[in-house]
mmCIF file of C-alpha atoms in Angstrom:
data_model
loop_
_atom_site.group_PDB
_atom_site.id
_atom_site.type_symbol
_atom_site.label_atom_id
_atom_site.label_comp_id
_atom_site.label_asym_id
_atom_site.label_seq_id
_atom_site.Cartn_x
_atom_site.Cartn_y
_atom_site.Cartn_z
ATOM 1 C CA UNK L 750 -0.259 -10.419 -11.190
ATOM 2 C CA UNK L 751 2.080 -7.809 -9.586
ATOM 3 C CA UNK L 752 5.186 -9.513 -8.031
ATOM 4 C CA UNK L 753 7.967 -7.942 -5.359
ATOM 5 C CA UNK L 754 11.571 -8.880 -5.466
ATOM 6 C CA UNK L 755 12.565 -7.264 -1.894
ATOM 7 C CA UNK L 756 15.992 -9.159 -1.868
ATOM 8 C CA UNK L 757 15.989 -9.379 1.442
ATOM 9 C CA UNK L 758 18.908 -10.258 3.511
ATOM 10 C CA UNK L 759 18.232 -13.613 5.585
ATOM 11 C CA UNK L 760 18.049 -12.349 9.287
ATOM 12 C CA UNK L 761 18.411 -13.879 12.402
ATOM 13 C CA UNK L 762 18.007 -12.482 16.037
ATOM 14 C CA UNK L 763 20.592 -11.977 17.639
ATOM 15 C CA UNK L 764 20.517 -14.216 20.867
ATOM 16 C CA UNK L 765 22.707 -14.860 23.452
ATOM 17 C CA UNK L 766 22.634 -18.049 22.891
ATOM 18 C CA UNK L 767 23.992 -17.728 19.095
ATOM 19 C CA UNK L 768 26.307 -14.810 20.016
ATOM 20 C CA UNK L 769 27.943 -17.205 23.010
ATOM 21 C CA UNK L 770 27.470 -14.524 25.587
ATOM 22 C CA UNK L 771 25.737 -13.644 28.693
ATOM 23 C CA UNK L 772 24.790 -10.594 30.245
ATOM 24 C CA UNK L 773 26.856 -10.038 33.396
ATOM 25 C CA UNK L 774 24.702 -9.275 36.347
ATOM 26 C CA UNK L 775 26.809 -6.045 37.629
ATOM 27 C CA UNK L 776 26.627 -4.575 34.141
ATOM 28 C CA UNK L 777 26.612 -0.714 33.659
ATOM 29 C CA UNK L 778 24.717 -0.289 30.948
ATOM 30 C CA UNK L 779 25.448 3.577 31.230
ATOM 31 C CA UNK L 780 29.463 2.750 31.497
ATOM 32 C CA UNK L 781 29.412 0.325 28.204
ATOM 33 C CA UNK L 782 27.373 2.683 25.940
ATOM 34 C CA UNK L 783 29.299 5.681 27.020
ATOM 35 C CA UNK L 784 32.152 4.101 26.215
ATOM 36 C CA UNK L 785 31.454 2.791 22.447
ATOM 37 C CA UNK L 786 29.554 5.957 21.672
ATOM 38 C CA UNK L 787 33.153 7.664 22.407
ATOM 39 C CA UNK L 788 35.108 5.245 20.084
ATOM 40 C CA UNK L 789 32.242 5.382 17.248
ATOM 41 C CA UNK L 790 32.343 9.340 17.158
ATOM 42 C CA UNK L 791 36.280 9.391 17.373
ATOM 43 C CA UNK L 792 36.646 6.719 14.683
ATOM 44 C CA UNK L 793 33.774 8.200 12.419
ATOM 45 C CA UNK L 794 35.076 12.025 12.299
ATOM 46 C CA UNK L 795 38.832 10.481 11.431
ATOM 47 C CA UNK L 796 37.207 8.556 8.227
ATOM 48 C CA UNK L 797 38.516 5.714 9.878
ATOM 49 C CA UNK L 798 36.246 3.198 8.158
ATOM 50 C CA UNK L 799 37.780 -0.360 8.939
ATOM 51 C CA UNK L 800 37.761 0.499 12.780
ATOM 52 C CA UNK L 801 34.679 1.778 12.721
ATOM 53 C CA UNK L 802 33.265 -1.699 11.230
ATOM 54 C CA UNK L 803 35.393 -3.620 14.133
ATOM 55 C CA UNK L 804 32.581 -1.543 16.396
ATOM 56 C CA UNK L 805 29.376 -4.330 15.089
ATOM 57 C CA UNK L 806 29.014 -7.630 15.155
ATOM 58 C CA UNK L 807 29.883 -9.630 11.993
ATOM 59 C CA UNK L 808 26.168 -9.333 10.655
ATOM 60 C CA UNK L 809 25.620 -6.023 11.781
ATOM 61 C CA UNK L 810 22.916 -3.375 9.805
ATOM 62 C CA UNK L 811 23.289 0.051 9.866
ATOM 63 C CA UNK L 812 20.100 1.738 8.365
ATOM 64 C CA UNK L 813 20.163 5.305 6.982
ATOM 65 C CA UNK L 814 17.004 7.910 6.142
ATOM 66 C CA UNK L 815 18.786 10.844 4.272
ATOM 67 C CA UNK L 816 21.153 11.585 6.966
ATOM 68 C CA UNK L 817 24.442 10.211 5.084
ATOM 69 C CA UNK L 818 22.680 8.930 1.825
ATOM 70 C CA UNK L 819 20.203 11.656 0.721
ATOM 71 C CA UNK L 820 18.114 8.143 0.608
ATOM 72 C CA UNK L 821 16.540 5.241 2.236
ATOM 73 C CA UNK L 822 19.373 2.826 2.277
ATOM 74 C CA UNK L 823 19.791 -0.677 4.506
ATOM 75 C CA UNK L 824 23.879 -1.997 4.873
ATOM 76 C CA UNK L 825 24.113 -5.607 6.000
ATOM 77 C CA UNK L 826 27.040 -7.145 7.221
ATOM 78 C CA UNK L 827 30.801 -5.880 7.587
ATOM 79 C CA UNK L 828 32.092 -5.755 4.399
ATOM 80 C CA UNK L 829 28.456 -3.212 2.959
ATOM 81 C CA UNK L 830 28.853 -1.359 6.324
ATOM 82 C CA UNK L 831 32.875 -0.529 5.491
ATOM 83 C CA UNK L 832 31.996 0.251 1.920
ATOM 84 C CA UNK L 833 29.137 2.233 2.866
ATOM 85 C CA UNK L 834 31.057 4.502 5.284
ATOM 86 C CA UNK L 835 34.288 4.811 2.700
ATOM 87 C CA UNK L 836 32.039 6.353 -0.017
ATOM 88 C CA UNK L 837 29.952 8.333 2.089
ATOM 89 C CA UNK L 838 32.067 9.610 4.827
ATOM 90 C CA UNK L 839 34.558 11.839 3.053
ATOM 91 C CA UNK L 840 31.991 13.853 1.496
ATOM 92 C CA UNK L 841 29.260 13.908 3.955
ATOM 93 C CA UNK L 842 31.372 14.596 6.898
ATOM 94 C CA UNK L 843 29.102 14.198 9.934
ATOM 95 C CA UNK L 844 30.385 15.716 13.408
ATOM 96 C CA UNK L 845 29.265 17.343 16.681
ATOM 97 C CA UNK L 846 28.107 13.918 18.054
ATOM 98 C CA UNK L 847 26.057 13.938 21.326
ATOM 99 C CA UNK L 848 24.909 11.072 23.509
ATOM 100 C CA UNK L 849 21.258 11.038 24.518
ATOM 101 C CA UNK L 850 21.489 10.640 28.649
ATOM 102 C CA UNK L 851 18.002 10.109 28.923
ATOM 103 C CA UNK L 852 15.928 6.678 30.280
ATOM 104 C CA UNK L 853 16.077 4.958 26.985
ATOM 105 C CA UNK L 854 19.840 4.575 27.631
ATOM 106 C CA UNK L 855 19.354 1.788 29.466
ATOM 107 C CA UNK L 856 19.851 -2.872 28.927
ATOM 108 C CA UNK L 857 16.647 -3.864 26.975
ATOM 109 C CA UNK L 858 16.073 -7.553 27.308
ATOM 110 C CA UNK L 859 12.463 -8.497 25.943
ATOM 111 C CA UNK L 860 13.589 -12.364 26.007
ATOM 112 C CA UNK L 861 15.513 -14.170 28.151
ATOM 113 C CA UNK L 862 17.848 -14.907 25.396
ATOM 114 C CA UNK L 863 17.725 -11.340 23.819
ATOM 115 C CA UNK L 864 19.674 -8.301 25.224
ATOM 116 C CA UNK L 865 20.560 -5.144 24.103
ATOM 117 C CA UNK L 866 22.230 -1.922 25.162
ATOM 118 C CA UNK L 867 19.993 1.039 23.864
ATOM 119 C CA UNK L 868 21.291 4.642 22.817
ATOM 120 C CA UNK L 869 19.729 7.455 20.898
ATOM 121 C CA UNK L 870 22.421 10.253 19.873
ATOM 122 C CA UNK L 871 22.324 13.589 17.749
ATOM 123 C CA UNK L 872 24.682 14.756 15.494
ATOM 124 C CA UNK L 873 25.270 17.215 12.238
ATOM 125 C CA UNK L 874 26.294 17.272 8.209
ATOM 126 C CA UNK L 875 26.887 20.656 6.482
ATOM 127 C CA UNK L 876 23.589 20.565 5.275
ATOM 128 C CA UNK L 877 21.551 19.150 8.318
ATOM 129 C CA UNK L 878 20.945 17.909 11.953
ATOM 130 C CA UNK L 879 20.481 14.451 12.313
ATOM 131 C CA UNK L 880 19.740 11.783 15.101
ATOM 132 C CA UNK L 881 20.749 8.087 15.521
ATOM 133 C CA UNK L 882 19.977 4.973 17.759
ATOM 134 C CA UNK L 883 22.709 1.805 17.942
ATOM 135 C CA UNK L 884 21.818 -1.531 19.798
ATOM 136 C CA UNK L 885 25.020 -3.505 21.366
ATOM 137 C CA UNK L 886 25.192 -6.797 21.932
ATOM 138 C CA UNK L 887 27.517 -8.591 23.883
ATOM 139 C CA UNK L 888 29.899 -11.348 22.245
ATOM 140 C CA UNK L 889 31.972 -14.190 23.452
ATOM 141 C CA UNK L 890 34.708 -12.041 24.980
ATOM 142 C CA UNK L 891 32.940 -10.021 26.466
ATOM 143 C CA UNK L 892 32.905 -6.761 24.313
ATOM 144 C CA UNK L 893 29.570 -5.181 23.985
ATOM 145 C CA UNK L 894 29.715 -4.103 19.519
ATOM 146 C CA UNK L 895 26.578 -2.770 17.412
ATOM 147 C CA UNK L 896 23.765 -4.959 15.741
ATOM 148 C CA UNK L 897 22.229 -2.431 14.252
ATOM 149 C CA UNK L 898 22.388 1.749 13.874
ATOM 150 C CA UNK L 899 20.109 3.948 12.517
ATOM 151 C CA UNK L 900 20.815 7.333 10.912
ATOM 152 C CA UNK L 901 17.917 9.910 10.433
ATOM 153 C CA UNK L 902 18.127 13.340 8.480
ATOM 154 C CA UNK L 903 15.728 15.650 10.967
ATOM 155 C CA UNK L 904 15.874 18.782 10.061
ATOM 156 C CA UNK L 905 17.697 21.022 6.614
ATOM 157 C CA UNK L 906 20.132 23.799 7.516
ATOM 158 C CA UNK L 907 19.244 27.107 5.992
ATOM 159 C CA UNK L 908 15.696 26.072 4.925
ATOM 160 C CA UNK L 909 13.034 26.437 8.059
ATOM 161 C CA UNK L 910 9.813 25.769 7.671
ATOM 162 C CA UNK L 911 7.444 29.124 7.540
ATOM 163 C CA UNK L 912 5.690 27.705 10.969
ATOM 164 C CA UNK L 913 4.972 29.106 14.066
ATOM 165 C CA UNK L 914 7.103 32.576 14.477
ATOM 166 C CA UNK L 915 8.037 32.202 10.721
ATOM 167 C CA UNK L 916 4.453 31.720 9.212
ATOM 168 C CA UNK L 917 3.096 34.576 7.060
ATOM 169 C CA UNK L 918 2.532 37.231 9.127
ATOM 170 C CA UNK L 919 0.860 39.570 6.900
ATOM 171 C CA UNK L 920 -2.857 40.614 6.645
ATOM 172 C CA UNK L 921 -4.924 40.011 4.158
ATOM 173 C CA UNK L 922 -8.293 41.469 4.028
ATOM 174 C CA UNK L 923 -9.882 40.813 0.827
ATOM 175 C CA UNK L 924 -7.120 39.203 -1.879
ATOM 176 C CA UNK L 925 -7.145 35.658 -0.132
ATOM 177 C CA UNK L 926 -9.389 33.811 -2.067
ATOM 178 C CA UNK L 927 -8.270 35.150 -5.484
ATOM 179 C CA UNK L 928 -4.941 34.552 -4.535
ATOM 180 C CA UNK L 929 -5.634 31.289 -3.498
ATOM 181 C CA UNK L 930 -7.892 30.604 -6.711
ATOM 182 C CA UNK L 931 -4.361 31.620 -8.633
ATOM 183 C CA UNK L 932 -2.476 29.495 -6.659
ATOM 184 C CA UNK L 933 -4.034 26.319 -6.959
ATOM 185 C CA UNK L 934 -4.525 26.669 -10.685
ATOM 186 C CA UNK L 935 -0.431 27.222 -11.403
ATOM 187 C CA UNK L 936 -2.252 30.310 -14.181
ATOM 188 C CA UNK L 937 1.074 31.483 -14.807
ATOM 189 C CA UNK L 938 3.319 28.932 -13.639
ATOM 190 C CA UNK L 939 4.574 25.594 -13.622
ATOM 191 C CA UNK L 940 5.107 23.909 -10.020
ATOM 192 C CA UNK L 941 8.623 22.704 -9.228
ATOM 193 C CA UNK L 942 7.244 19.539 -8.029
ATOM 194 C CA UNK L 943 4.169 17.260 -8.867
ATOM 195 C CA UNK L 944 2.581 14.613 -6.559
ATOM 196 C CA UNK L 945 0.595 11.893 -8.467
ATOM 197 C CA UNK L 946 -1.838 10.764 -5.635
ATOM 198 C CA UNK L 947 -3.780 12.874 -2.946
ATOM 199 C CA UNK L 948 -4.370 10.012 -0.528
ATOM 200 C CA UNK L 949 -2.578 10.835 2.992
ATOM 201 C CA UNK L 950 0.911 10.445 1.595
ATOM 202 C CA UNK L 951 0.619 12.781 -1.438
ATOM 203 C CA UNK L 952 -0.921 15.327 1.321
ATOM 204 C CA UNK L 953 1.303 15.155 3.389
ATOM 205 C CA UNK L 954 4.771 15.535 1.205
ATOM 206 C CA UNK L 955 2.737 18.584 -0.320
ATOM 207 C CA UNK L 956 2.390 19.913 3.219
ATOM 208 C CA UNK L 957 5.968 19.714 3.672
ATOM 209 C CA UNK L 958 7.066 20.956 0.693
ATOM 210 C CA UNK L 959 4.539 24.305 1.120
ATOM 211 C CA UNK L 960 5.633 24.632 4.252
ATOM 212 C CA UNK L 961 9.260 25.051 2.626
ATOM 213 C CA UNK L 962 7.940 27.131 0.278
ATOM 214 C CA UNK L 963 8.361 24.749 -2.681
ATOM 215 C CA UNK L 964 5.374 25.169 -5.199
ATOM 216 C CA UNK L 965 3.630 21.767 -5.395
ATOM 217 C CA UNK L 966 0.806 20.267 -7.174
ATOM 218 C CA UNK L 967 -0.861 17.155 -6.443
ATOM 219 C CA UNK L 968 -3.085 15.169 -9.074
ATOM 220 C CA UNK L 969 -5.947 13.246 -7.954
ATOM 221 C CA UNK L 970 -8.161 10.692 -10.294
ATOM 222 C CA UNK L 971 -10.650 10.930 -7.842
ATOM 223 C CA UNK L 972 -13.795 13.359 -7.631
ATOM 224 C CA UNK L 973 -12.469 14.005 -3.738
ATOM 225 C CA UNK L 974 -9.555 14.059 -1.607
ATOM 226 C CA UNK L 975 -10.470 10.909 0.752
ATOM 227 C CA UNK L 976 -12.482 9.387 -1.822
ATOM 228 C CA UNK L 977 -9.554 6.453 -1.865
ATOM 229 C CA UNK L 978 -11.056 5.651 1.672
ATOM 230 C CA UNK L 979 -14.419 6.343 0.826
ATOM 231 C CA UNK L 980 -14.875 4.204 -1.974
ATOM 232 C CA UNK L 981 -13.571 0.985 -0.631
ATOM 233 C CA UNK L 982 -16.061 -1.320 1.736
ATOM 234 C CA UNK L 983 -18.128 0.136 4.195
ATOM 235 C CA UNK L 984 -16.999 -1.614 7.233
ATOM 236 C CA UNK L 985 -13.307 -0.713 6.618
ATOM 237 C CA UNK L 986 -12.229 1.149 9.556
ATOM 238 C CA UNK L 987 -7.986 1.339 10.218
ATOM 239 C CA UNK L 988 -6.372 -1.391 11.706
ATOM 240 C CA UNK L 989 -3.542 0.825 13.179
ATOM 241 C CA UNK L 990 -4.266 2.937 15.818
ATOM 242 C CA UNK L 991 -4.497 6.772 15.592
ATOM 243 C CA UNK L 992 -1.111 7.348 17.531
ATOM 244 C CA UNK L 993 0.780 6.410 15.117
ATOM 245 C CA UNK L 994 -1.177 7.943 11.953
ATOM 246 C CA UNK L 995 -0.810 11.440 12.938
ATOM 247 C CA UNK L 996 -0.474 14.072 10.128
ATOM 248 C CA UNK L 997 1.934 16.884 9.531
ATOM 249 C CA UNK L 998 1.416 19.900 11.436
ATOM 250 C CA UNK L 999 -2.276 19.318 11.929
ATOM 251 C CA UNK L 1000 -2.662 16.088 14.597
ATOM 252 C CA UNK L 1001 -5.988 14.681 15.457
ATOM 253 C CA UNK L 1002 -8.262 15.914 18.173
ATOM 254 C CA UNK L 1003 -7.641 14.366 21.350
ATOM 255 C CA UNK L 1004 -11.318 13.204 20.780
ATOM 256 C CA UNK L 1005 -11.009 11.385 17.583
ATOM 257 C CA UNK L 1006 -11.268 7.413 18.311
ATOM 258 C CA UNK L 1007 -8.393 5.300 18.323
ATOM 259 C CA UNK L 1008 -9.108 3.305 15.486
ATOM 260 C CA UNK L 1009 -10.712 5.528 12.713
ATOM 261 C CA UNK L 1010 -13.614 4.957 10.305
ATOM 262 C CA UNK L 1011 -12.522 5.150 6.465
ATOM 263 C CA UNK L 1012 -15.271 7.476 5.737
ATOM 264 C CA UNK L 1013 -13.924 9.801 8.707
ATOM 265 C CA UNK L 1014 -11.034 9.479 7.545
ATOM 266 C CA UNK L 1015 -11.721 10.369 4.347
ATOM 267 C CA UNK L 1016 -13.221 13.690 5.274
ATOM 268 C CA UNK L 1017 -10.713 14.658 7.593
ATOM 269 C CA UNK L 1018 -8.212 13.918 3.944
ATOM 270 C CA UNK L 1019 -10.272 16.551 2.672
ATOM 271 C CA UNK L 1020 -10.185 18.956 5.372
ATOM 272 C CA UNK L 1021 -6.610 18.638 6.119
ATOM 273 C CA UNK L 1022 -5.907 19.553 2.358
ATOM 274 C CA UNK L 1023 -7.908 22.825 2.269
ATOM 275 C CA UNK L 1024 -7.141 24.036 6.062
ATOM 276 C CA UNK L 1025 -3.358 23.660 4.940
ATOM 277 C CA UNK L 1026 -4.445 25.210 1.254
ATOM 278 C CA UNK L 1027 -2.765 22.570 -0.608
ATOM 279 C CA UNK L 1028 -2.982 22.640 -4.174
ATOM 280 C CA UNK L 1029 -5.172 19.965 -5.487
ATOM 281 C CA UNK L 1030 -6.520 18.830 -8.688
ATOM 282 C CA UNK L 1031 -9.498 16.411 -8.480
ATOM 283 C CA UNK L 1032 -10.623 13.971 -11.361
ATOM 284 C CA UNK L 1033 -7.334 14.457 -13.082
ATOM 285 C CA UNK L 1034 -4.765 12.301 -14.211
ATOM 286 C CA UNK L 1035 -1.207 12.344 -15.727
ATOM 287 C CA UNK L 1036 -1.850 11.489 -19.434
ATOM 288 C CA UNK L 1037 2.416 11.390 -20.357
ATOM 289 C CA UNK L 1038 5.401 12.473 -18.837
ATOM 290 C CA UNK L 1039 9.009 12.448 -20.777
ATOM 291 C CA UNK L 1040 12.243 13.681 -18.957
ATOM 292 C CA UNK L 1041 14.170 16.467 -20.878
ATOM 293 C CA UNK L 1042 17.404 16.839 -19.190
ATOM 294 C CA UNK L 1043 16.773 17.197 -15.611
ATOM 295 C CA UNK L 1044 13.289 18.269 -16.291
ATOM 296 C CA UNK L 1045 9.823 16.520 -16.545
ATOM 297 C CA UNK L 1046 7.235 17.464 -19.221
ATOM 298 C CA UNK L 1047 3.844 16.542 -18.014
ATOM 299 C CA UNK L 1048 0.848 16.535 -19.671
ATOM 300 C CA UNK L 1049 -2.883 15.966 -17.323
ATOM 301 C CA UNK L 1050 -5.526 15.887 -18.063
ATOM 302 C CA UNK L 1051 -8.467 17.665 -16.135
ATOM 303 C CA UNK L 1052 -12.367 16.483 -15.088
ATOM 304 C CA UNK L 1053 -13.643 19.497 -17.239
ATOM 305 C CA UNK L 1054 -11.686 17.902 -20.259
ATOM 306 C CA UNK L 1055 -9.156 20.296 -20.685
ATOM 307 C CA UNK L 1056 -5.487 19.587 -20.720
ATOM 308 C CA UNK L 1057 -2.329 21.618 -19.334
ATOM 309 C CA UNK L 1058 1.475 20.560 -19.951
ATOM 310 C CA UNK L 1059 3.822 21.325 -16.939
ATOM 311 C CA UNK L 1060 7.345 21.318 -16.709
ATOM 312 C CA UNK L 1061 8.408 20.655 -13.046
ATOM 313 C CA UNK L 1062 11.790 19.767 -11.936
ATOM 314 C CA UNK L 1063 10.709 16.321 -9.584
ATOM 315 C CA UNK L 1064 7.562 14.272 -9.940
ATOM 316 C CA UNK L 1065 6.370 12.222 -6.712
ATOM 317 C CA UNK L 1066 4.686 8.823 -7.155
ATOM 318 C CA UNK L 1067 2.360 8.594 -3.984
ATOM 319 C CA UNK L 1068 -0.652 5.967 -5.543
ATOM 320 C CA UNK L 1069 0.086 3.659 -2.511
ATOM 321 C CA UNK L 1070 -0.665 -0.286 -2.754
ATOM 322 C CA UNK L 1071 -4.188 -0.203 -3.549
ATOM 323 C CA UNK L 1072 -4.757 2.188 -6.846
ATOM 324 C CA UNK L 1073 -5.102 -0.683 -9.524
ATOM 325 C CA UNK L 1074 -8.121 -2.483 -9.854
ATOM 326 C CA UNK L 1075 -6.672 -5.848 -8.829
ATOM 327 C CA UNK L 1076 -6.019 -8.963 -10.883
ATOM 328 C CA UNK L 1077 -8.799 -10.120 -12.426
ATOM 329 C CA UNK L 1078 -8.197 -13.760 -13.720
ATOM 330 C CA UNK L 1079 -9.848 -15.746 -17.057
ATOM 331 C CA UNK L 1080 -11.208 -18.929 -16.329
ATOM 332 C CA UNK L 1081 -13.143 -20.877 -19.235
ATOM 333 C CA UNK L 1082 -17.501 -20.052 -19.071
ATOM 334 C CA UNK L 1083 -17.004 -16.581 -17.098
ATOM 335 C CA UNK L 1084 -18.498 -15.282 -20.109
ATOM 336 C CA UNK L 1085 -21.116 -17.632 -19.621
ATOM 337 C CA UNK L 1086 -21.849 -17.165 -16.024
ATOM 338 C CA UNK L 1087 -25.359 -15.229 -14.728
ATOM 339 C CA UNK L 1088 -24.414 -14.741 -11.479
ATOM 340 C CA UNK L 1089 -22.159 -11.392 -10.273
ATOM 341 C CA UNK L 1090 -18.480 -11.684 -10.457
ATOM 342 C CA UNK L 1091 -16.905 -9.483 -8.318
ATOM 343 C CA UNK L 1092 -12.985 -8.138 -7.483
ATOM 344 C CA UNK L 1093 -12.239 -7.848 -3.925
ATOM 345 C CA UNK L 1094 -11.279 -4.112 -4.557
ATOM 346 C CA UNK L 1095 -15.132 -3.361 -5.979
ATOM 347 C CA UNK L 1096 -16.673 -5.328 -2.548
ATOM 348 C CA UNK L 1097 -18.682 -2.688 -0.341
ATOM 349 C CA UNK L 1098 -21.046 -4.899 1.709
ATOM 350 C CA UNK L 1099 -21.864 -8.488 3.354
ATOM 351 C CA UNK L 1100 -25.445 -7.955 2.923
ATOM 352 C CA UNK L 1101 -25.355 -7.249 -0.691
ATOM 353 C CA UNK L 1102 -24.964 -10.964 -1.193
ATOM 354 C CA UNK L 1103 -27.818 -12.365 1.547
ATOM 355 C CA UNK L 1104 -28.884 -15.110 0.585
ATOM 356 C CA UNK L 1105 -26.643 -16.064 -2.472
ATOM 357 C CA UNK L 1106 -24.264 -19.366 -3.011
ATOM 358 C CA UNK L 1107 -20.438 -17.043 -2.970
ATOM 359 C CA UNK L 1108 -17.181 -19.090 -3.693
ATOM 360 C CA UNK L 1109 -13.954 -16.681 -3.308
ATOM 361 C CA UNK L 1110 -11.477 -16.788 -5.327
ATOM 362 C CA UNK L 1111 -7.741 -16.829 -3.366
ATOM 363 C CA UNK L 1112 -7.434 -16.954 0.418
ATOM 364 C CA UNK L 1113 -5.544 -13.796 1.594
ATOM 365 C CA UNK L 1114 -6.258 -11.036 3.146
ATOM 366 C CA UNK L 1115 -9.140 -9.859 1.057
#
């Protein structure tokens, strides 16, 4: 049985009730952010880490995507927050700081009892532009300080993607599909990165990573891209809607229904990795990878039984949650047992088991 040890901080909301404050009913919301944004950007570009921590709340987070980490890093509380911004500040050195005045800068208060101050704000690093958002709360004296800010690495300096005005320009009137043929089977070359999975996140860091012109190669165990959504039951259909499951560079139709069928989804998968010629190989697998230095040798093997050994500088793990075959338990007479006994992750249909006795096994989601 797989188990997760998040370590997750214990959290509570911050109310006005447990921050002993109220929101005063002439407040400029405007006036207040305006005013901290000016302090945070002064105190950050001096390095001035212990007044920059007197700016939250005692259990403040500040959350950072790549901006000032190069990684997905949480900081809870004062003294992670200071120590956070004395090891990263210095070297990362973020400036030109810019306040959003725009209609989310505004007093959110979803509750009665919960209030915030909302700001989103842009800045730079030497090596990229960056955004933010900060929530204030108001405390006891009346001071408005940070619950939580956000960091976010949006774009790399130096390295645009080849899209729109940059894309390849050239024409190409008969090479293409040899080319392409060459290109997806690495003939005389070994990709600087590999991507273990070709579900939607393995397609969509490989999009990426062509677009920056980073040769990539994603391995897939299955026969087809999408086939991890085709496989699975046939009523699945996505829970999420499609606003929010839009793909790099190539978005859904305006037609395509809110909440999409797995096996549409599936061949869209498959469509979205040849109209953006990413380099997939189906019905392969990684049979062994050792590190050598700061280099991976990886051996995989192929459908047609062959085998080719890579040596790429960064290999990407993108199987998602569902690429085992689930825990199958041993209970005394299985072996026994005439009837079907079936994992979740192998059910495809209600009306395969019409009129048959079914006990399941754990009470989940599945």
């Amino acid at each position: 049985m797989t188990t997760y040890n998040l370590s997750l901080p214990d959290t509570t909301l911050p109310t006005l009730q447990r921050l002993n404050a109220t929101v005063p009913a002439d407040l400029d919301a405007k006036a207040v952010a305006k005013a901290w944004f000016a302090a945070f950007t002064q105190l950050i570009e001096a390095g001035d880490t212990q007044s920059v921590a007197k700016l939250f709340v005692d259990d403040g987070y500040w959350r950072d995507m790549l901006a000032l980490t190069w990684d997905f890093r949480t900081f809870s509380g004062l003294p992670k927050i200071t120590q956070f911004l004395a090891d990263r500040l210095g070297s990362v050195r973020p400036s030109a700081f810019a306040l959003r005045d725009d209609a989310y800068l505004a007093l959110q208060q979803p509750y009665p009892d919960l209030a915030w101050i909302n700001l989103f704000f842009d800045f730079e690093t030497p090596t990229g532009i960056a955004s933010g958002i900060a929530r204030l709360v108001p405390t006891a004296n009346g001071e408005w300080k940070a619950h939580t800010v956000y960091t976010n690495l949006e774009d790399l300096k130096g390295f645009p993607e080849r899209i729109g005005p940059l894309r390849d320009a050239a024409p190409n009137h008969i090479k293409w599909a040899s080319e392409r043929k060459k290109e997806v089977e690495f003939a005389d070359k070994s990709p600087v990165v590999l991507i273990v999975g070709g579900g939607q996140s393995g397609l969509e860091v490989a999009a990426r990573l062509k677009a920056f012109d980073v040769p990539t190669l994603v391995v897939e165990k299955n026969q087809r891209v999408g086939d991890n959504w085709r496989n699975r039951y046939d009523a699945l259909c996505l829970h999420d809607p499609v606003y929010a499951d839009h793909m790099a560079y190539l978005p859904f139709p305006p037609t395509w229904p809110v909440y999409s069928p797995a096996a549409k989804l599936a061949n869209w998968l498959e469509s979205y990795a040849e109209a953006l010629e990413l380099n997939v190989w189906t019905s392969s697998t990684v049979v062994k990878a050792t590190q050598d230095g700061d280099l991976w040798r990886v051996r995989i093997s192929r459908g047609d039984g062959s085998e080719r050994t890579f040596t790429v500088k960064h290999i990407v793990f993108a199987t998602g949650i569902g690429s085992d075959d689930g825990t199958f338990p041993k209970y005394p007479g299985m072996d026994k047992f005439k009837g079907q006994i079936l994992h979740s992750t192998r059910h495809k249909n209600a009306a395969d088991h019409l009129g048959k006795k079914v006990v399941v096994v754990g009470a989940c989601t599945s």
